Coordinates of C-alpha atoms and ligand atoms in Angstrom, one line a residue:
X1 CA 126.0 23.7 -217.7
X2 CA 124.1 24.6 -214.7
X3 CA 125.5 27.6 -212.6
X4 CA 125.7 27.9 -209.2
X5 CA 126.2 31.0 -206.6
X6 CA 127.2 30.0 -203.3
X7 CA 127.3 32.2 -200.4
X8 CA 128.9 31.2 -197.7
X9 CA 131.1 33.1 -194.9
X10 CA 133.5 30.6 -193.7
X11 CA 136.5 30.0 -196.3
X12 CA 137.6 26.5 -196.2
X13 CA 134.0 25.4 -196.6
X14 CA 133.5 27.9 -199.6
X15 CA 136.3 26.8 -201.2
X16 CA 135.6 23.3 -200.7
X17 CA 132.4 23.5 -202.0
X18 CA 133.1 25.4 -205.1
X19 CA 136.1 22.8 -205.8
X20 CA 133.8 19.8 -205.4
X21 CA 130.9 21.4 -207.3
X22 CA 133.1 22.6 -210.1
X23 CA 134.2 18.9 -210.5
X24 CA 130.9 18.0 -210.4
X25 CA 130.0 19.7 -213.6
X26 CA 129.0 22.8 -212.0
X27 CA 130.0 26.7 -213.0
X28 CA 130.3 27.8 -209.8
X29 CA 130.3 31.7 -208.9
X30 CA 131.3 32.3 -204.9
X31 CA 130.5 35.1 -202.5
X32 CA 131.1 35.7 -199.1
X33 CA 128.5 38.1 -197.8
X34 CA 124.9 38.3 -198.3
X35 CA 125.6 41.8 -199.4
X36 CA 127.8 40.5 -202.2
X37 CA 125.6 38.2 -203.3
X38 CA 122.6 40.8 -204.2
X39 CA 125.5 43.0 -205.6
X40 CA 126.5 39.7 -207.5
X41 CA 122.8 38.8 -209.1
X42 CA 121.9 42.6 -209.9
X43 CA 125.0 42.8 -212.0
X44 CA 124.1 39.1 -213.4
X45 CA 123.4 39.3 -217.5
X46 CA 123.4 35.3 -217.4
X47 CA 121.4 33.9 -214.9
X48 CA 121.7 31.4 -212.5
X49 CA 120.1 28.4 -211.1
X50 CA 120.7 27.4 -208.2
X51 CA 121.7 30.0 -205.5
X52 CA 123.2 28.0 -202.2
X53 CA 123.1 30.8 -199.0
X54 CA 124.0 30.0 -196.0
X55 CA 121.9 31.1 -193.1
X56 CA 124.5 32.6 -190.8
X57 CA 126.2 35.1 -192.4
X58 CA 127.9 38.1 -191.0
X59 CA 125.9 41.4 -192.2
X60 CA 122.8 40.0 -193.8
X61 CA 121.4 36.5 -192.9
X62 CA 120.8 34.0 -195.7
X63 CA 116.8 34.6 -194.8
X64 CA 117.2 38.0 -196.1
X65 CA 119.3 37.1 -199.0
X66 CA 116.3 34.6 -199.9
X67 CA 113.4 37.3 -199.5
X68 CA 115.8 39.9 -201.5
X69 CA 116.1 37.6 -204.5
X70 CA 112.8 36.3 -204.0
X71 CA 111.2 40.0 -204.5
X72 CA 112.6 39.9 -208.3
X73 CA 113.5 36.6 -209.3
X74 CA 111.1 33.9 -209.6
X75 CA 112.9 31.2 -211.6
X76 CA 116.3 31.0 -209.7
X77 CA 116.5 27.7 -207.5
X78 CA 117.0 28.4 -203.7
X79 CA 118.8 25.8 -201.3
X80 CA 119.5 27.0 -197.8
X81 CA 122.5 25.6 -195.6
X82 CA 121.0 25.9 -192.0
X83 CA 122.7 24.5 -188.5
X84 CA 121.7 21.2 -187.2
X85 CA 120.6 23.2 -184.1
X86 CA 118.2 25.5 -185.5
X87 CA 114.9 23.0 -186.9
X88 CA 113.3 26.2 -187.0
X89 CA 115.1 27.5 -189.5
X90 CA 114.1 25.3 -192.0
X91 CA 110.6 25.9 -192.2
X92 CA 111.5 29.9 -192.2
X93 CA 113.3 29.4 -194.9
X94 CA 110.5 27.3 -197.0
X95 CA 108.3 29.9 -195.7
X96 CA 110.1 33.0 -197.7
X97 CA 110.3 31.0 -200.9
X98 CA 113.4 28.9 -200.1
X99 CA 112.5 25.7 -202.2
X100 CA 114.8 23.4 -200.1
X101 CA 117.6 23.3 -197.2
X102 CA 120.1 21.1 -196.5
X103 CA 121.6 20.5 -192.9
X104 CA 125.6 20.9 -192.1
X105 CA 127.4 19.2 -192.1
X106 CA 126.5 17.4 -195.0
X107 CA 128.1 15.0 -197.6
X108 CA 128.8 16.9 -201.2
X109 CA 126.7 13.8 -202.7
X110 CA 123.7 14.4 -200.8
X111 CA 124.4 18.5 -201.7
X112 CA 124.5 17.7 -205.2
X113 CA 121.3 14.9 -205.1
X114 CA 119.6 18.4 -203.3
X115 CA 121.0 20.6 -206.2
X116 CA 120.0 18.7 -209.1
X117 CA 116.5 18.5 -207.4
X118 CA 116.1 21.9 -206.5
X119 CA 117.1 22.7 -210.0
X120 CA 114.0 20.2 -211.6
X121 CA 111.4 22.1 -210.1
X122 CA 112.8 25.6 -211.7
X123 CA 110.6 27.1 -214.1
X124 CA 113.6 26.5 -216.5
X125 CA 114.0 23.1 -215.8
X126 CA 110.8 22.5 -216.5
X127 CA 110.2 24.4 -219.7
X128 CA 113.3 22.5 -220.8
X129 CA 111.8 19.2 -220.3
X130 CA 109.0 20.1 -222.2
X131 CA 110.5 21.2 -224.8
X132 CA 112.1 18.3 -225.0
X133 CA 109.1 15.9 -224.7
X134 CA 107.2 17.8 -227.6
X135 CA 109.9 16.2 -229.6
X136 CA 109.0 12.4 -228.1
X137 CA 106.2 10.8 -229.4
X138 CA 105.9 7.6 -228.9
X139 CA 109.1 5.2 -229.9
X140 CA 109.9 8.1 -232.2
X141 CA 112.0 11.2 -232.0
X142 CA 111.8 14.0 -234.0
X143 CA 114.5 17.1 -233.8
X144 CA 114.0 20.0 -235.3
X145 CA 117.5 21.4 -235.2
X146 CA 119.1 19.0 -237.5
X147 CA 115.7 18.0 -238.9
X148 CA 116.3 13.8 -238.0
X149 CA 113.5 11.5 -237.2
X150 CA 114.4 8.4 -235.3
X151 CA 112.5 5.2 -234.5
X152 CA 113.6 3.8 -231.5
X153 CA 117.6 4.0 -232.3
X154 CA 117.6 3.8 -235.8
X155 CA 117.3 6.7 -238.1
X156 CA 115.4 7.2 -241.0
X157 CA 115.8 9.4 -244.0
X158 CA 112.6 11.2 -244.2
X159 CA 112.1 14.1 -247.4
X160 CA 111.2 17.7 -246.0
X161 CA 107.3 17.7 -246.5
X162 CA 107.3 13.9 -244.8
X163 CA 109.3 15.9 -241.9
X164 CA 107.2 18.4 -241.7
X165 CA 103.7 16.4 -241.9
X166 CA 105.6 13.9 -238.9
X167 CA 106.1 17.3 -237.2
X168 CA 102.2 18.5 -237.5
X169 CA 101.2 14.8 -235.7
X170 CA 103.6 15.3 -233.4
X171 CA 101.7 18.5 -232.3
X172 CA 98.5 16.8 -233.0
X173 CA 99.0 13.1 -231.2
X174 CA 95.4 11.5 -231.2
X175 CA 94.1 14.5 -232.9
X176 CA 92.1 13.3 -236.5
X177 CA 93.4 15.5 -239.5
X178 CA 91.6 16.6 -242.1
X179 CA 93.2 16.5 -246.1
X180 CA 93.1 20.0 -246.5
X181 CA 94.2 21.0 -242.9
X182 CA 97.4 18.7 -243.6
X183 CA 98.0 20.0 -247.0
X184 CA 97.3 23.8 -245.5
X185 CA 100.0 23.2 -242.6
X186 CA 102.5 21.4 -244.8
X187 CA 102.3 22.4 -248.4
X188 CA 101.2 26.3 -247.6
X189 CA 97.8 28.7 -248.1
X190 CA 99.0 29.1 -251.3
X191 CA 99.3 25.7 -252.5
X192 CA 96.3 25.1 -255.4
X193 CA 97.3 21.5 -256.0
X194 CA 95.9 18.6 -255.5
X195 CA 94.5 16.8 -252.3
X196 CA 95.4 13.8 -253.1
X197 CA 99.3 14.4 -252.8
X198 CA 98.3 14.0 -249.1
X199 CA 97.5 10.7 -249.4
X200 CA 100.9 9.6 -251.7
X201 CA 103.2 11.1 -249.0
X202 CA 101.2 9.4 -246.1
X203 CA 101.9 6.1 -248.3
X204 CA 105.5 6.9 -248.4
X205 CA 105.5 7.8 -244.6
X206 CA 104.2 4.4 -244.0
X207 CA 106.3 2.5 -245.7
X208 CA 109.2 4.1 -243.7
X209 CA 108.2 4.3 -240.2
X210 CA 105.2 1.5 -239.8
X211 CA 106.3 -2.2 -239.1
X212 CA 103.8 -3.3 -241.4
X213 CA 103.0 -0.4 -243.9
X214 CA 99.8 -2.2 -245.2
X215 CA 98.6 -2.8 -241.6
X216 CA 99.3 0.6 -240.0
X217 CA 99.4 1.1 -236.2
X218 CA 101.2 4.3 -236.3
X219 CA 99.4 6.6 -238.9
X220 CA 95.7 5.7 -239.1
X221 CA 93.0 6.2 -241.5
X222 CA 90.1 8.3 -240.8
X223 CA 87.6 7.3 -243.0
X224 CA 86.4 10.0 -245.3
X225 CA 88.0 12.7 -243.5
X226 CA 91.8 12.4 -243.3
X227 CA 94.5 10.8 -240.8
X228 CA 95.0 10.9 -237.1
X229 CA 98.7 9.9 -235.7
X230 CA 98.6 7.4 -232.9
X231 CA 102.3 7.4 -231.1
Ligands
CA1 CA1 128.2 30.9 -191.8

């Protein structure tokens, strides 16, 4: 769940945004000085995502709620509320490592469109992604976690060296393999036997995951050498 600190002087609004948010999806942490806020984050063990600070605020302005958080905190996403009146105050805000504002009043569907966008370009975000992706090759899916391997939506029961050699292409897309790198990687250093068990898994592997196992598109030979996995 993504989590949220809004600060924002002016109750009703507060409240109204941290109700909507919350039924959004969001965990929503509230504050009502800028003050607070740094108090808030200092004390923080979790981490949050987005921060939401209002410009006008009475001790210290949202601007200097920014700069503060920017000085330690690189990966939290910033969205500044700013007054229709004050166009300057958005590029200020850009300028001291806001990533976006948003102008009151404003519909909570545009706030959250702004939110989730904010969020996407967070260092977090967009390990996440990746980390996801590295598991997407192709029309197949491989996760680690409960060790599955899926072609498009159907799942196929794969034994734990065919995982993990599907798991070394997946690191390796394009990439030719030799026999003993594969057999290194999957069976161990330590493994003295043959080469050649390589080649009776790949045949396996192929019969599972290519259409046409004796007309591979997926795993491909590489003459003399070994195999190279083409998503
Ligand atoms: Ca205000």
């Amino acid at each position: 769940m993504k989590r949220l600190l809004i600060v924002e002087d002016e109750q009703s609004i507060r409240e109204l945004l941290a109700l909507n948010l919350e039924r959004a999806g969001f965990e929503v942490v509230t504050s009502k000085t800028g003050e607070e806020a740094i108090d808030i984050l200092l004390k923080d063990e979790i981490g949050f995502d987005v921060a939401i600070l209002d410009v006008m605020l009475p001790g210290i302005s949202g601007f200097e709620v920014c700069k503060e958080i920017r000085m330690s905190n690189d990966t939290i996403g910033i969205l500044m509320l700013t007054a229709k009146s004050q166009e300057s105050d958005k590029i200020h805000g850009l300028a001291i490592g806001a990533d976006d504002y948003i102008v009151k009043p404003f519909g909570i569907n545009e706030l959250i469109a702004r939110i989730d966008a904010v969020y996407r370009r967070t260092p977090n975000a967009i390990k996440s992604v990746n980390d996801k992706k590295g598991l997407v090759s192709g029309n197949f899916c491989l996760d680690i976690d409960s060790r599955t391997f899926m072609k498009g939506q159907k799942q196929l029961d794969l034994t734990q060296v065919e995982f993990q050699i599907m798991e070394l292409f997946f690191e390796n897309p394009g990439v030719a393999l030799d026999r003993d790198t594969i057999l290194q990687r999957v069976w161990g250093e330590n493994y003295y036997g043959e080469v050649k068990i390589v080649d009776v898994n790949i045949r396996r592997l192929r019969m599972k995951i290519e259409d046409e196992p004796s007309n591979p598109k997926n795993i491909l030979t590489v003459w003399g050498y070994g195999y190279r996995w083409n998503p």
